[in-house]
Short mmCIF file of C-alpha atoms in Angstrom, two decimals:
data_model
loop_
_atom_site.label_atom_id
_atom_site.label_comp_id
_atom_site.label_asym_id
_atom_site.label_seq_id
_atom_site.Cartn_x
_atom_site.Cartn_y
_atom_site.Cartn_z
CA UNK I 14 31.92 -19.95 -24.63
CA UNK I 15 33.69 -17.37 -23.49
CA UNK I 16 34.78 -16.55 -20.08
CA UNK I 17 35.66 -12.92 -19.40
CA UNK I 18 36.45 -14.10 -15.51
CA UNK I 19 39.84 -15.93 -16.63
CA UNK I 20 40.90 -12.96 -19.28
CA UNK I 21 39.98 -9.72 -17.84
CA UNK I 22 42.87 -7.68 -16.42
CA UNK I 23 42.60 -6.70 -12.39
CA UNK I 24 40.80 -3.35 -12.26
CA UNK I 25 43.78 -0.96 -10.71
CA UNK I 26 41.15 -0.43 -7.71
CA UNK I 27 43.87 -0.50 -4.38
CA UNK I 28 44.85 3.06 -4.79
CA UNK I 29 41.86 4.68 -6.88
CA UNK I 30 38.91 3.81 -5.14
CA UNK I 31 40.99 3.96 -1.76
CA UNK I 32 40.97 7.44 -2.66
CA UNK I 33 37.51 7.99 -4.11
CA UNK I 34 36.38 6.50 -0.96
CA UNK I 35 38.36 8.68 1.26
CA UNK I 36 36.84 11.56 -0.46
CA UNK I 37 33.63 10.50 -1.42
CA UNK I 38 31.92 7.66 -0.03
CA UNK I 39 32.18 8.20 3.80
CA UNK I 40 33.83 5.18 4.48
CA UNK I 41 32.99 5.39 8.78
CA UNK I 42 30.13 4.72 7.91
CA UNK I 43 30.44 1.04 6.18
CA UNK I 44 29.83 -1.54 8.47
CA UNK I 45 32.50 -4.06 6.82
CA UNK I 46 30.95 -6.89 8.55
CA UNK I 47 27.25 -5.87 6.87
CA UNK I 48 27.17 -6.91 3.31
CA UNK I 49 23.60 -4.91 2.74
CA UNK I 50 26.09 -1.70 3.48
CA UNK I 51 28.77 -2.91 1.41
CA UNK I 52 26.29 -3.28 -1.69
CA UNK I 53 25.12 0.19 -0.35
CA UNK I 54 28.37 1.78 -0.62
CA UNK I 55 29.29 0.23 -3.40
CA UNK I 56 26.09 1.75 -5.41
CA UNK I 57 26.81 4.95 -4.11
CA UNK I 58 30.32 4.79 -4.58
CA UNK I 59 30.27 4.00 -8.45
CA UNK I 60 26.53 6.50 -8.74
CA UNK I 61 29.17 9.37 -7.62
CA UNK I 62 32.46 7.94 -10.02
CA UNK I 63 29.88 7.70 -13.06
CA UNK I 64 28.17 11.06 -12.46
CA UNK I 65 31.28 12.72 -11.63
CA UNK I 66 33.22 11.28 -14.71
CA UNK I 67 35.91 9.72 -12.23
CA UNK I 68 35.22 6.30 -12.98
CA UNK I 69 36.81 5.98 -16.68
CA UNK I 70 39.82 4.13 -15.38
CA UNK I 71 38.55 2.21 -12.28
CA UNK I 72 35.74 0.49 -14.54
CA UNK I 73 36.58 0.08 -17.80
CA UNK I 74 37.00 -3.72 -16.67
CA UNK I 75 33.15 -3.59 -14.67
CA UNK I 76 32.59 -6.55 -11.98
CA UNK I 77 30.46 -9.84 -13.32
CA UNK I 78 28.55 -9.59 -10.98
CA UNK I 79 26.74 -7.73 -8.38
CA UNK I 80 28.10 -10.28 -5.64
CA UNK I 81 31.99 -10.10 -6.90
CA UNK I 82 31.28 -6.21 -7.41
CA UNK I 83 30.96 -6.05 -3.65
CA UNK I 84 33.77 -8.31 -2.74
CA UNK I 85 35.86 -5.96 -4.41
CA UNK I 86 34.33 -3.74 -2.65
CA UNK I 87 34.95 -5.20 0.62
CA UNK I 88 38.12 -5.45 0.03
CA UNK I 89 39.35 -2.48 -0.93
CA UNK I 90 36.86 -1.13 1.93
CA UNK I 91 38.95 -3.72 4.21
CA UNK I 92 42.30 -1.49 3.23
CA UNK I 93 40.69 1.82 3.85
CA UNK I 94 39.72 0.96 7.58
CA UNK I 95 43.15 -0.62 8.10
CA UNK I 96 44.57 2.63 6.56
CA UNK I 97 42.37 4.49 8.78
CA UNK I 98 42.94 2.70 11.77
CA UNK I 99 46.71 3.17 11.69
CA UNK I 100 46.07 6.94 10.86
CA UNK I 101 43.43 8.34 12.52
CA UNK I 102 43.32 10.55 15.52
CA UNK I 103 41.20 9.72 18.74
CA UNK I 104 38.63 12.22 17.86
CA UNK I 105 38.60 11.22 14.07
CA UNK I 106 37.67 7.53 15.57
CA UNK I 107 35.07 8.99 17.54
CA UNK I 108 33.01 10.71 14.65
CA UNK I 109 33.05 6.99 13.07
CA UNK I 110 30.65 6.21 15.28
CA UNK I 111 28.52 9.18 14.95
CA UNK I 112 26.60 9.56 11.76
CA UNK I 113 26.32 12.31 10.46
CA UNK I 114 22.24 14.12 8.95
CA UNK I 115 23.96 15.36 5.91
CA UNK I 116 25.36 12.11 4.94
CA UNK I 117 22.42 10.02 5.67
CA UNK I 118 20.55 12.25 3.76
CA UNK I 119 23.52 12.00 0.96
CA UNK I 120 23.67 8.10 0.97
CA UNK I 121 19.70 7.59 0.47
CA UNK I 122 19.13 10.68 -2.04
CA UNK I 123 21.77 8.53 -4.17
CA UNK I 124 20.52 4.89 -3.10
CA UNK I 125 17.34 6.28 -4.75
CA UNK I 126 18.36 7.33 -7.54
CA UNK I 127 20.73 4.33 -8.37
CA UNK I 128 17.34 2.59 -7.99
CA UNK I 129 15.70 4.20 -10.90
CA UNK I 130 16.09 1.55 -13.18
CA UNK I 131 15.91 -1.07 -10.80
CA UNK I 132 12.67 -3.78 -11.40
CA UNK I 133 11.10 -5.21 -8.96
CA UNK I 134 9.27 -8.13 -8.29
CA UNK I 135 7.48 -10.07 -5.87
CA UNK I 136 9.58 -12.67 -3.49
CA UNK I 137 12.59 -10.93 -4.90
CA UNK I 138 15.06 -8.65 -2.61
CA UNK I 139 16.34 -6.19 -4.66
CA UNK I 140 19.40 -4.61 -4.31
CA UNK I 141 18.02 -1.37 -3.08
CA UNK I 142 15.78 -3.58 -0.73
CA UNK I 143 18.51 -4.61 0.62
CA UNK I 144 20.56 -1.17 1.35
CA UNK I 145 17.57 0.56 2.73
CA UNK I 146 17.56 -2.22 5.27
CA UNK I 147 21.34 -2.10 5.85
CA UNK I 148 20.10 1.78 6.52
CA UNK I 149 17.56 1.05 8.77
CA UNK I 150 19.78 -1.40 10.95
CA UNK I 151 22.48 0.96 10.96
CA UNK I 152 20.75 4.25 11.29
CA UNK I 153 17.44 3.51 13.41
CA UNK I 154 14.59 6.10 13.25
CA UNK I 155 16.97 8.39 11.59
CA UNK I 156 17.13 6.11 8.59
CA UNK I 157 13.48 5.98 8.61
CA UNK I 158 12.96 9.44 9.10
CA UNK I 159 15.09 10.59 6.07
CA UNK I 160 13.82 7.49 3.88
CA UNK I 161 9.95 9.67 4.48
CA UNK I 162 11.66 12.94 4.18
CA UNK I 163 13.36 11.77 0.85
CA UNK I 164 9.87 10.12 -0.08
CA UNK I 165 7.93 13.07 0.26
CA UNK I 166 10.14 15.34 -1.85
CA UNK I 167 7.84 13.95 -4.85
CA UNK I 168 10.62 13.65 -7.25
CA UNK I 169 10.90 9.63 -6.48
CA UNK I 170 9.97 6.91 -9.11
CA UNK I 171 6.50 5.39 -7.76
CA UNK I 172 8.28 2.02 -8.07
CA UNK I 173 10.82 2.76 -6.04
CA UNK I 174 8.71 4.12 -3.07
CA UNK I 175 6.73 1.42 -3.35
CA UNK I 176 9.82 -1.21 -2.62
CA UNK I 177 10.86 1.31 -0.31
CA UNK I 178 7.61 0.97 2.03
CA UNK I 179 7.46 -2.80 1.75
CA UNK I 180 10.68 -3.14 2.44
CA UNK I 181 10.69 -0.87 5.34
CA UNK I 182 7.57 -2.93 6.40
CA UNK I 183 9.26 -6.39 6.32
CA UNK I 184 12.31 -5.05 7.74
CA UNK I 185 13.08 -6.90 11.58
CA UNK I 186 13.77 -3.89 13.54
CA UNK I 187 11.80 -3.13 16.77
CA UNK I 188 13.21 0.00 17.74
CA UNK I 189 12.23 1.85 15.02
CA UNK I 190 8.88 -0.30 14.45
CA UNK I 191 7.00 2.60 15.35
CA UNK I 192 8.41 5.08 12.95
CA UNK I 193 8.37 2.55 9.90
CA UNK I 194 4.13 2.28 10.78
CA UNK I 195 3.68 5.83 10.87
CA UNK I 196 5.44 6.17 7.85
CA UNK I 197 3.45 3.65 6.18
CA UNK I 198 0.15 4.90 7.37
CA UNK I 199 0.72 7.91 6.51
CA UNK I 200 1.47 6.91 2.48
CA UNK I 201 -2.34 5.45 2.44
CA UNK I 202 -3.22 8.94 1.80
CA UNK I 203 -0.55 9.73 -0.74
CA UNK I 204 -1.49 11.55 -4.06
CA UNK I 205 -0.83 8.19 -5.62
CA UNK I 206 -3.58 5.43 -5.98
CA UNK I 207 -0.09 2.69 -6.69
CA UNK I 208 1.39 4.38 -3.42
CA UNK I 209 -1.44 4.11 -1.55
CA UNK I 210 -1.74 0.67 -1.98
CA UNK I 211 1.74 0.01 -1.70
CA UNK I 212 1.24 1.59 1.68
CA UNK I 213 -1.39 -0.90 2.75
CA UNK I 214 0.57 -3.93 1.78
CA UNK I 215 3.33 -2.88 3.77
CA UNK I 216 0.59 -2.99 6.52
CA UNK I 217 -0.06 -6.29 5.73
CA UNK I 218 3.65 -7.14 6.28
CA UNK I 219 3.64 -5.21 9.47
CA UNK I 220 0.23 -7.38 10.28
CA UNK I 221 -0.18 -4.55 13.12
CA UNK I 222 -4.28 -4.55 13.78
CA UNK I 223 -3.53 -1.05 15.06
CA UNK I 224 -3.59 0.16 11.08
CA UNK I 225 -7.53 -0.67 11.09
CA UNK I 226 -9.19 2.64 12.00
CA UNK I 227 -6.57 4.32 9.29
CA UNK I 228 -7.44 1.70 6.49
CA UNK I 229 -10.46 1.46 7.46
CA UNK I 230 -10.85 5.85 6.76
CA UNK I 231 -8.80 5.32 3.97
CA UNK I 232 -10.71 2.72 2.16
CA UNK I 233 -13.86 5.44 2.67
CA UNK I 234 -12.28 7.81 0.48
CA UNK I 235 -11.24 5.64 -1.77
CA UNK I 236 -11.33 6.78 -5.14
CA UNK I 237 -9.28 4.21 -7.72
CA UNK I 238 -11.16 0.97 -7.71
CA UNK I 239 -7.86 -1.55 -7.96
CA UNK I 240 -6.59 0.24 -4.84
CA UNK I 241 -9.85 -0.43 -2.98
CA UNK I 242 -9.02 -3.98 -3.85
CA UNK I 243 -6.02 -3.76 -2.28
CA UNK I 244 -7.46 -2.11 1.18
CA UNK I 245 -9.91 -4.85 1.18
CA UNK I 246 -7.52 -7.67 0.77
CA UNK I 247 -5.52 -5.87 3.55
CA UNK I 248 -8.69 -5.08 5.72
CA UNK I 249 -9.71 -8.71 5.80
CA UNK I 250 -6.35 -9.83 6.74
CA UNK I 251 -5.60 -7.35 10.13
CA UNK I 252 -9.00 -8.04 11.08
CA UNK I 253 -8.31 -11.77 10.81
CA UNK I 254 -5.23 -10.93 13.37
CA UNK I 255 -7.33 -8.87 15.39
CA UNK I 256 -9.93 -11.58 16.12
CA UNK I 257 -7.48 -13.82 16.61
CA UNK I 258 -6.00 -11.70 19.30
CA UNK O 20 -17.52 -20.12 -18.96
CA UNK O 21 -14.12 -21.19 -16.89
CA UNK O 22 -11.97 -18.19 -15.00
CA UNK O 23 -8.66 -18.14 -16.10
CA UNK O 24 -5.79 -17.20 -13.76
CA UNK O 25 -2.59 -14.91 -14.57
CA UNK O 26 0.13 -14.34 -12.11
CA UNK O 27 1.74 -10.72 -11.95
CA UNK O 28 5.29 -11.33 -11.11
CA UNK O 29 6.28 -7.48 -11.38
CA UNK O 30 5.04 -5.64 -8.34
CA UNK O 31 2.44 -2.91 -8.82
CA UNK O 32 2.53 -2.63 -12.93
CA UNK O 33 -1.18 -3.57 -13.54
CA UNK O 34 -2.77 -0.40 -12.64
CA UNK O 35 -1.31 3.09 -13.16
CA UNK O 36 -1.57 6.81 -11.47
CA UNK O 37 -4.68 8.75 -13.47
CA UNK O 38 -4.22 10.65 -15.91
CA UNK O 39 -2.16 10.24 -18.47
CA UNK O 40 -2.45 13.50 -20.53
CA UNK O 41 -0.38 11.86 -23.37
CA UNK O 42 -2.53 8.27 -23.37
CA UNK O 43 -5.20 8.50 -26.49
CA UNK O 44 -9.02 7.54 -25.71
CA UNK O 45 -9.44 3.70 -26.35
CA UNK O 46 -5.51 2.90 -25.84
CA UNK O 47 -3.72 1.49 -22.62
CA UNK O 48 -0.45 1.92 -21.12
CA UNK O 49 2.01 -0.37 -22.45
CA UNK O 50 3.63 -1.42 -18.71
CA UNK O 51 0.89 -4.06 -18.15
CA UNK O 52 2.13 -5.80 -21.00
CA UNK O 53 5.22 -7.05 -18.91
CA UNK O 54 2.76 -8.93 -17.05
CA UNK O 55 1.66 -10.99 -20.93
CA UNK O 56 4.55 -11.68 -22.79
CA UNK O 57 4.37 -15.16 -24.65
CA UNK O 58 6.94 -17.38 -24.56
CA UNK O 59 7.09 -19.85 -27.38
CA UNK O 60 3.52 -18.23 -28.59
CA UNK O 61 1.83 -19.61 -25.73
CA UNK O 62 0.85 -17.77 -22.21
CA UNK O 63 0.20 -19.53 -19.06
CA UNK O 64 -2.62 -19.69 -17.00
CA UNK O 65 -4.59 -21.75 -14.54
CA UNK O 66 -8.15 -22.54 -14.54
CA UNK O 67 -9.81 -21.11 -11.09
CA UNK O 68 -13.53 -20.45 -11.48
CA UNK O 69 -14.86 -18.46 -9.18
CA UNK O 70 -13.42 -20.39 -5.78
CA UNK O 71 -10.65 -18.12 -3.99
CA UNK O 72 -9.74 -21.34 -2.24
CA UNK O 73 -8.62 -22.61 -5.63
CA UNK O 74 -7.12 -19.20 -6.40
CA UNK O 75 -5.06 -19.36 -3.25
CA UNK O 76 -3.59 -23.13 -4.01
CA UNK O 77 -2.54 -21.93 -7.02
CA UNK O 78 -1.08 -18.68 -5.89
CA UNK O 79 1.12 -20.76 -3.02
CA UNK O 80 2.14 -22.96 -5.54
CA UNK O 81 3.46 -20.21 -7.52
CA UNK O 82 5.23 -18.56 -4.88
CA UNK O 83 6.60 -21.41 -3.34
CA UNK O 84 8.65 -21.65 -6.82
CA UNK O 85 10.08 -19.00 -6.32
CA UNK O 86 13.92 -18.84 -5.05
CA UNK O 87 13.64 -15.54 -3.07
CA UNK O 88 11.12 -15.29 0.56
CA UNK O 89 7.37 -15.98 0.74
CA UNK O 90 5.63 -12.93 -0.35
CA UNK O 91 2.34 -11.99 -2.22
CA UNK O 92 1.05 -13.17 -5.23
CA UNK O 93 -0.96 -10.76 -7.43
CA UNK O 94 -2.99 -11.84 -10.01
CA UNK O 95 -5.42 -11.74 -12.61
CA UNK O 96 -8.55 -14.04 -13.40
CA UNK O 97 -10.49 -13.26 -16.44
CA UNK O 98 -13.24 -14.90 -18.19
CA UNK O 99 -12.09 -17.31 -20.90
CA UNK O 100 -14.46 -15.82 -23.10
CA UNK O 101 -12.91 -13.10 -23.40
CA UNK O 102 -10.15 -15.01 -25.44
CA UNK O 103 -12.73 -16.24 -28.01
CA UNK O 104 -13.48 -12.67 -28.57
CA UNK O 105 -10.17 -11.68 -29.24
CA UNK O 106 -9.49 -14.87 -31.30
CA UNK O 107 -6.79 -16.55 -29.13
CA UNK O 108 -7.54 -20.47 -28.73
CA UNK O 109 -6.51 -22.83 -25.71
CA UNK O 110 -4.57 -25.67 -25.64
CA UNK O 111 -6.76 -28.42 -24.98
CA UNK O 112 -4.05 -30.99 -24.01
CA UNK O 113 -1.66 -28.40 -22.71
CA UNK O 114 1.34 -29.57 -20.57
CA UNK O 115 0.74 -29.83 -17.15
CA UNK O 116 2.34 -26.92 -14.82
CA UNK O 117 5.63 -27.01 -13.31
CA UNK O 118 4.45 -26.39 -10.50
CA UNK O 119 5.49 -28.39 -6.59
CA UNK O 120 1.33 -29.18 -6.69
CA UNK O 121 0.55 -31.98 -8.68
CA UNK O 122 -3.11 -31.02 -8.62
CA UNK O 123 -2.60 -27.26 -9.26
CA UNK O 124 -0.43 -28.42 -12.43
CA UNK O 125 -3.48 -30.18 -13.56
CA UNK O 126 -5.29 -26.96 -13.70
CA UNK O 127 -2.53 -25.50 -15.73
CA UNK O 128 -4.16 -24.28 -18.71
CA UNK O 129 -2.13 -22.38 -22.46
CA UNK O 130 -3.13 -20.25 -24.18
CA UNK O 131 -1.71 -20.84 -27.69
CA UNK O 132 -1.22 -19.21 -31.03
CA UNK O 133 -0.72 -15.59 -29.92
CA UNK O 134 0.18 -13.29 -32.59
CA UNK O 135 1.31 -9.55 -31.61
CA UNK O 136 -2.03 -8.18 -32.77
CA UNK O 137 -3.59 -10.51 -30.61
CA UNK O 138 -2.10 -10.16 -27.82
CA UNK O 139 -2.59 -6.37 -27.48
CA UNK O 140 -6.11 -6.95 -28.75
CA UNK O 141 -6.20 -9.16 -25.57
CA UNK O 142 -4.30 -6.73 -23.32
CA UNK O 143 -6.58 -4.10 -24.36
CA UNK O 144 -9.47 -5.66 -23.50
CA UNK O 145 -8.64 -6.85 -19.81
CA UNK O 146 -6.11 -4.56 -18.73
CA UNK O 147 -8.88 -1.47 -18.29
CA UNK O 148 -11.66 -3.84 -16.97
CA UNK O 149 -9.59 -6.37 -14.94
CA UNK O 150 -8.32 -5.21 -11.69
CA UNK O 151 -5.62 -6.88 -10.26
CA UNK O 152 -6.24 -9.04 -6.36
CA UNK O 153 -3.73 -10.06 -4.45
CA UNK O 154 -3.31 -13.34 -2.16
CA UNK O 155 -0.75 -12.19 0.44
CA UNK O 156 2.13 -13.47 2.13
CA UNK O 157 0.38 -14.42 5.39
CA UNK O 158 -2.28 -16.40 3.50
CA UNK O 159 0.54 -17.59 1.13
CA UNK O 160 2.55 -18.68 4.36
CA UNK O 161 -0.45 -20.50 5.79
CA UNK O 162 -1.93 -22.33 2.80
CA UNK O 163 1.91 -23.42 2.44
CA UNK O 164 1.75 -24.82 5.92
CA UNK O 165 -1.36 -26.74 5.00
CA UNK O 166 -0.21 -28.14 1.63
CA UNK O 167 2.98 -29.90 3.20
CA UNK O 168 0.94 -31.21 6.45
CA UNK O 169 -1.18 -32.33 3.38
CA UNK O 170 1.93 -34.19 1.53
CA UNK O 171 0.29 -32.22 -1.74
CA UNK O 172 4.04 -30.54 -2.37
CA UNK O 173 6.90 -32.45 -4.28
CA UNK O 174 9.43 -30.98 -2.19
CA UNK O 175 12.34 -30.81 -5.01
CA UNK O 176 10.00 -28.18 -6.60
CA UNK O 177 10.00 -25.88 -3.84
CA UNK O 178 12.89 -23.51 -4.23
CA UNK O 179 11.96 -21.28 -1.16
CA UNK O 180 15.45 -20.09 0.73
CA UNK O 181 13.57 -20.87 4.02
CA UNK O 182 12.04 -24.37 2.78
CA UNK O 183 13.78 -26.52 5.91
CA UNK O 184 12.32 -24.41 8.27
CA UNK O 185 8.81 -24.20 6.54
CA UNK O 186 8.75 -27.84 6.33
CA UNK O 187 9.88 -28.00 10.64
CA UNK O 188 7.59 -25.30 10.88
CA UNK O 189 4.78 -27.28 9.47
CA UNK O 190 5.65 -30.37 11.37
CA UNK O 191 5.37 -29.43 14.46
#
């Protein structure tokens, strides 16, 4: 059996993605104590090397795995903010702590479209799972609010907004627990019947009797019978909670 | 005639977005068929009748395999005799489940013998008539709960990350 581990040469990744980072990635904003941002970065980070044809040399020797891909990616993220740290100016330092719309709205168009081949499956967090969470935690409601703007450009995979709003439901978050139930209200009147449902298992997640009235409208007009299913299964459950108090 | 249950593992596949301009009358969409791929010609399933108790034993038992979080189970039950129209036969001694519930495994049923033509003869009779249900986390959590207060779980089988706390959790 062969193990590629043992005979594959380093990757030459200290100075390259050092400076595709600098460039590209917005590396204030990766929390390097957060591996869900690491993986995030990471994504993003290689999404922009493939699609900008930059990443020929840095991985022509790829990572085994997803968990040693981010180790690397630590690392070298590890040299970058010691590199900035010695560098930067006082007001460069402050706008690490700032984020920034544009690049929110960057990092999650991308995170969504690395997803597109992603699978997902039940009692599973995916990778993107877990970067839209790292998102959440680090960006609050303006995470949330540019996961639904992205969401409702209607040029996302169904899948992927469907692991989206679970994953936003199941997230542990409070301050932005309002937002992430809007948001998922909201989707049980989406143009799709798989959204729709998706929507109403998030509520389920959420276990919030506050979603009745809106499921209980929803499931009034609605027109796919498997997604009726899924509002009943839902429906029983948050009245369950309700009576229960 | 028995119900026969089929997990889902992949989330949201059994039912698709109407219409599909490019889909012919009488065909299906192929993505379903994740959900009934053979392995070793055979396809599992457990018998569940009509009794969503039963349905929910077997769904925790499933999940509680798993090695990620509790989450939902969705499913499938279908009438066996839909298998005797499409020609596929059941195992009559099959193996028992692998499952942590020794009396869920005993309800482990295969079905055996499943050629291609079969099986899309199969998938193209329950995938438009069979709507997927789901038994979800909360329920999964609490029938969990019950099975280990219950000693019904060998506990080596459970491959849940938060299994220690379930079974402290349970306990108390």
């Amino acid at each position: 059996m062969s193990n590629k581990a043992e005979t594959a040469p380093r990757r030459p990744h200290d100075t390259l993605i050092n400076r595709q980072l600098l460039t590209e990635a917005d590396p204030p904003f990766i929390n390097l104590t957060d591996q869900g941002v690491a993986g995030l970065a990471y994504r993003l980070f290689t999404h922009i090397s493939y699609t900008s044809g930059t990443a020929s040399d840095l991985l022509q020797t790829p990572p085994e795995t997803f968990e040693e891909a981010i180790s690397d990616f630590v690392n070298a993220a590890k040299s970058v903010y010691v590199l900035l740290a010695k560098t930067s100016s006082t007001e460069e330092s402050r706008s690490l702590q700032q984020p920034i719309p544009e690049t929110i709205e960057r990092i999650v168009a991308a995170l969504f479209d690395a997803a597109s081949d992603e699978e997902f499956e039940y009692g599973l967090t995916s990778q993107f799972a877990s970067a839209l969470g790292a998102i959440v935690h680090r960006y609050g409601v303006g995470g949330v609010e540019t996961i639904q703007r992205h969401i409702g450009t209607g040029d996302v995979r169904v899948d992927s907004i469907i692991e989206a709003l679970h994953t936003l439901a199941r997230i542990q978050h409070t301050p932005s627990r309002s937002e992430r139930l809007l948001l998922l209200l909201r989707n049980l009147f989406a143009d799709s019947a798989r959204v729709r449902c998706g929507a109403a298992l998030g509520l389920a997640y959420l276990d919030d009797p506050k979603a009745l009235p809106f499921l209980r409208q929803a499931l009034e007009r609605e027109s796919s019978s498997s997604t009726r299913v899924c509002f009943q299964r839902v429906l029983e459950q948050l009245e369950d909670t309700e009576r229960q108090g | 005639m028995p119900k026969l249950f089929r997990a889902l593992l992949k989330k949201n596949k059994w039912f698709w977005d109407e219409p599909l301009p490019w889909l012919e009358q009488g065909d299906i969409p192929a993505d379903p068929l994740e959900h009934l791929i053979p392995n070793q010609f055979r396809l599992s399933v457990y018998e569940v009748n009509d009794d969503r108790s039963r349905i929910e034993r077997v769904a925790a038992a499933i999940a509680a395999k798993r090695h990620g979080d509790i989450d939902n189970v969705e499913f499938v039950v279908f009438d066996q005799s839909i298998l005797d129209e499409v020609g596929i036969q059941i195992d009559t001694a099959p193996p028992l489940g692998d499952t942590c519930d020794a009396e869920v495994n005993t309800w482990h049923r295969d079905m055996i013998n499943i050629s291609a033509n079969k099986l899309v003869a199969f998938a193209k009779r329950i995938v438009p008539t069979v709507q997927s249900d789901w038994v979800l986390a909360k329920k999964i959590h609490e029938v969990i709960l019950e099975s280990i207060r219950m000693s019904r779980y060998e506990w080596s089988k459970v491959n849940l990350k938060k299994k220690d706390e379930l079974q402290q959790e349970a306990l108390q």
